[in-house]
Coordinates of C-alpha atoms in Angstrom, one line a residue:
M1 CA 3.3 53.4 8.2
R2 CA 6.5 51.0 8.0
V3 CA 5.3 49.4 11.4
L4 CA 1.9 48.8 9.9
R5 CA 3.5 47.1 6.7
W6 CA 5.6 44.7 9.0
G7 CA 2.5 44.1 11.3
L8 CA 0.9 42.6 8.1
L9 CA 4.1 40.9 6.7
L10 CA 5.1 38.9 9.6
P11 CA 1.6 36.9 9.9
M12 CA 1.7 36.4 6.1
L13 CA 5.5 35.1 6.5
A14 CA 4.1 32.8 9.3
L15 CA 1.4 31.4 7.2
F16 CA 3.6 30.8 4.3
H17 CA 6.1 29.0 6.5
T18 CA 3.3 26.6 7.7
A19 CA 2.0 26.0 4.3
M20 CA 5.9 25.1 3.3
A21 CA 6.3 22.9 6.3
A22 CA 3.1 20.8 5.4
V23 CA 3.7 17.5 4.1
C24 CA 1.4 16.8 1.1
V25 CA 1.3 13.6 -1.4
T26 CA -1.5 12.4 -3.7
D27 CA -2.7 8.6 -3.0
D28 CA -3.7 6.2 -5.2
T29 CA -7.5 7.5 -5.5
Q30 CA -5.8 10.7 -6.7
R31 CA -6.5 12.3 -3.4
E32 CA -4.1 15.1 -2.0
L33 CA -3.7 14.4 1.6
C34 CA -1.6 16.9 3.8
L35 CA -0.3 16.6 7.2
E36 CA 0.9 19.5 9.3
K37 CA 4.2 17.5 9.8
P38 CA 5.4 14.0 9.3
A39 CA 3.4 11.2 10.7
S40 CA 4.4 9.9 14.5
R41 CA 1.9 7.4 14.7
I42 CA 0.8 5.2 11.7
I43 CA -1.7 2.2 11.5
A44 CA -1.6 0.2 8.2
L45 CA -4.8 -1.5 7.4
S46 CA -3.3 -4.1 5.1
P47 CA -0.1 -6.5 5.4
G48 CA 1.1 -5.0 2.1
A49 CA 1.2 -1.8 3.5
T50 CA 2.9 -2.7 6.5
E51 CA 5.6 -4.2 4.5
L52 CA 5.8 -1.1 2.5
L53 CA 6.2 1.1 5.4
F54 CA 8.7 -0.6 6.9
A55 CA 10.6 -0.8 3.8
A56 CA 10.2 3.1 3.5
G57 CA 11.9 3.4 6.9
A58 CA 8.8 4.1 8.9
G59 CA 8.7 1.0 11.2
E60 CA 9.5 2.9 14.4
Q61 CA 6.4 5.4 13.5
M62 CA 3.8 2.5 13.3
V63 CA 1.7 1.9 16.0
G64 CA -0.7 -0.6 14.7
A65 CA -1.6 -3.1 12.0
V66 CA -4.2 -5.9 10.7
S67 CA -3.7 -9.6 11.0
F68 CA -1.3 -11.4 8.8
S69 CA 0.9 -8.4 9.0
D70 CA 4.1 -10.6 9.5
Y71 CA 6.8 -9.2 7.6
P72 CA 9.2 -8.0 8.4
P73 CA 9.4 -9.9 11.8
A74 CA 9.5 -6.7 13.7
A75 CA 5.9 -6.2 12.4
K76 CA 4.4 -9.1 14.3
K77 CA 4.7 -7.0 17.6
L78 CA 2.5 -4.3 16.4
P79 CA -0.9 -4.1 18.4
R80 CA -3.6 -5.4 16.1
V81 CA -6.8 -3.4 14.9
G82 CA -8.6 -6.5 13.1
S83 CA -8.4 -7.9 10.1
Y84 CA -8.3 -6.1 6.8
K85 CA -11.9 -7.3 6.1
R86 CA -13.1 -6.3 9.6
L87 CA -11.6 -3.5 11.3
D88 CA -11.7 -2.9 14.9
L89 CA -12.5 0.7 15.1
E90 CA -12.2 1.2 18.7
A91 CA -8.5 -0.5 18.7
V92 CA -7.9 1.9 16.0
L93 CA -9.1 5.1 17.9
A94 CA -7.5 3.8 21.1
L95 CA -4.0 4.1 19.5
K96 CA -4.6 7.8 18.6
P97 CA -2.9 7.4 15.1
D98 CA -1.8 10.8 13.2
L99 CA -2.1 8.7 10.0
I100 CA -4.1 5.4 8.6
V101 CA -2.7 3.7 5.4
A102 CA -6.1 2.0 3.9
W103 CA -6.3 -0.6 1.1
H104 CA -8.8 0.8 -1.3
S105 CA -10.2 -2.3 -2.6
G106 CA -9.7 -4.6 0.4
N107 CA -11.0 -2.7 3.3
P108 CA -14.6 -1.9 4.4
L109 CA -14.8 1.4 2.7
P110 CA -17.8 2.4 5.2
Q111 CA -15.7 1.6 8.1
V112 CA -12.7 3.8 6.4
E113 CA -14.7 6.4 5.6
R114 CA -16.2 6.5 9.3
L115 CA -12.3 6.9 10.5
Q116 CA -12.1 10.0 7.9
A117 CA -15.1 11.6 9.4
L118 CA -13.7 11.7 12.8
G119 CA -10.9 13.7 11.3
L120 CA -8.4 11.0 10.8
P121 CA -5.9 11.7 8.0
V122 CA -6.4 8.4 5.7
Y123 CA -4.0 7.5 2.7
Y124 CA -5.6 5.1 0.3
S125 CA -3.0 2.7 -0.9
E126 CA -3.6 0.5 -4.1
P127 CA -0.4 -0.1 -6.2
R128 CA -1.3 -2.0 -9.2
R129 CA 2.1 -1.9 -11.3
F130 CA 5.5 -2.3 -9.9
A131 CA 6.1 1.4 -10.9
D132 CA 3.2 2.1 -8.2
V133 CA 5.3 0.2 -5.6
S134 CA 8.3 2.6 -5.9
T135 CA 6.3 5.6 -6.2
T136 CA 4.4 4.2 -2.9
L137 CA 7.7 3.6 -1.2
E138 CA 8.6 7.4 -1.8
R139 CA 5.2 8.7 -0.7
F140 CA 5.2 6.8 2.5
A141 CA 8.7 8.1 3.2
R142 CA 7.6 11.6 2.6
L143 CA 4.7 11.0 5.0
A144 CA 6.8 9.7 7.8
G145 CA 9.9 11.9 7.4
T146 CA 12.0 9.3 6.0
E147 CA 12.8 10.4 2.6
Q148 CA 16.4 9.3 2.3
V149 CA 15.6 5.6 3.3
G150 CA 12.5 5.2 1.3
Q151 CA 14.6 6.7 -1.9
G152 CA 16.9 4.2 -1.4
A153 CA 14.5 1.6 -1.1
A154 CA 12.6 2.6 -4.2
D155 CA 15.7 3.0 -6.2
A156 CA 16.8 -0.6 -5.1
F157 CA 13.2 -1.8 -6.1
R158 CA 13.2 -0.6 -9.5
A159 CA 16.9 -2.0 -10.1
G160 CA 15.8 -5.4 -8.9
I161 CA 12.7 -5.3 -11.3
D162 CA 15.0 -4.4 -14.4
V163 CA 17.4 -7.3 -13.3
L164 CA 14.2 -9.7 -13.5
R165 CA 12.6 -8.4 -16.4
E166 CA 16.3 -9.0 -18.3
R167 CA 16.5 -12.6 -17.0
Y168 CA 13.2 -13.6 -18.2
A169 CA 13.0 -11.6 -21.3
D170 CA 13.6 -14.4 -23.5
A171 CA 12.7 -17.4 -21.5
A172 CA 9.9 -20.2 -22.3
K173 CA 6.4 -18.8 -21.0
V174 CA 4.7 -20.7 -18.2
S175 CA 1.1 -20.8 -17.8
V176 CA 0.2 -20.0 -14.0
F177 CA -2.6 -20.2 -11.9
Y178 CA -2.4 -17.9 -9.0
Q179 CA -4.6 -18.9 -5.8
V180 CA -5.4 -16.1 -3.4
W181 CA -7.8 -18.0 -1.5
E182 CA -9.1 -21.4 -0.9
E183 CA -12.7 -21.3 0.2
P184 CA -13.9 -19.5 -1.9
L185 CA -11.4 -20.1 -4.5
M186 CA -10.2 -16.9 -5.8
T187 CA -7.6 -15.6 -8.3
V188 CA -6.4 -12.3 -9.9
N189 CA -6.7 -10.7 -13.1
R190 CA -4.3 -8.7 -15.3
E191 CA -4.9 -5.7 -13.4
H192 CA -3.7 -6.8 -10.1
L193 CA 0.2 -6.3 -9.3
I194 CA 0.5 -10.3 -8.8
S195 CA -0.2 -10.7 -12.4
E196 CA 2.4 -8.3 -13.3
A197 CA 4.8 -10.2 -11.2
I198 CA 3.7 -13.5 -12.9
Q199 CA 4.6 -11.8 -16.2
V200 CA 8.0 -10.4 -15.2
C201 CA 9.1 -13.9 -14.2
G202 CA 8.3 -15.3 -17.4
G203 CA 4.7 -16.5 -16.7
V204 CA 1.2 -16.0 -18.3
N205 CA -1.6 -15.6 -15.8
V206 CA -4.2 -18.0 -17.0
F207 CA -7.2 -15.7 -15.5
A208 CA -5.6 -12.3 -16.7
D209 CA -9.0 -11.7 -18.8
L210 CA -11.4 -12.1 -16.2
P211 CA -13.1 -8.8 -15.4
T212 CA -12.8 -8.5 -11.9
L213 CA -9.6 -7.6 -9.7
A214 CA -9.9 -10.7 -7.7
P215 CA -12.6 -12.9 -9.0
R216 CA -14.1 -16.2 -7.5
I217 CA -13.5 -19.2 -10.0
S218 CA -14.5 -22.7 -9.8
K219 CA -12.3 -25.9 -9.5
E220 CA -13.5 -26.9 -12.8
S221 CA -12.2 -23.7 -14.5
V222 CA -8.7 -24.4 -13.2
L223 CA -8.8 -27.7 -14.5
E224 CA -10.2 -26.4 -18.0
K225 CA -7.0 -24.1 -17.9
N226 CA -4.6 -26.7 -17.2
P227 CA -1.9 -24.4 -15.9
Q228 CA 1.7 -25.6 -16.0
A229 CA 2.4 -23.8 -12.5
I230 CA 0.0 -23.3 -9.5
V231 CA 1.1 -20.7 -6.9
A232 CA -0.8 -20.4 -3.5
G233 CA -1.1 -17.3 -1.7
G234 CA -0.3 -17.1 2.1
M235 CA -3.7 -16.0 3.5
G236 CA -6.0 -18.7 1.9

């Protein structure tokens, strides 16, 4: 009888150990993603995700990235898997990733869903606030098994934002137009992380009230807003 009990108990303990060893996080679409072990072959499908993965200590685990992934400098050496708007699925599959970090509002979802259908683990990243950036660093570090580095980066980021908030708390507000893209002319509304960056540094996004995250606008509307400062992004 004792032998029978141990015979039942040992498989249960093995299953419990496997469950405890799994790496689980919740992504920015509120989906739970679980890996059997920390990822060792990561592909990032946006320049922002590439930068955050490196900051979280996962640079050595990265095997691919999209075009414009140029920071930190080491990211330039990664094999390219297309652009964030048009993925090269064959290149993705050839790199045999065990984790794909997708950009929910930027990547073509049918292509990303195709990768999921093929059994590849996908984490959807969409940080909209600075608090989300810190959380993303912690999640990426957990997925890559680099928790100590990621936690340090997250804590440093939070501290840096606090310094900026205090520095510009009483500064005169500056109206700002942020240009995401030139042709077509595009900007961001208040829901975008860039808009919070403008606000933290004492600015006011002149297109904050537009209904879409990254709307197309006309040159005439920019002239009508008459911003005190114009900031242009690096991909337009």
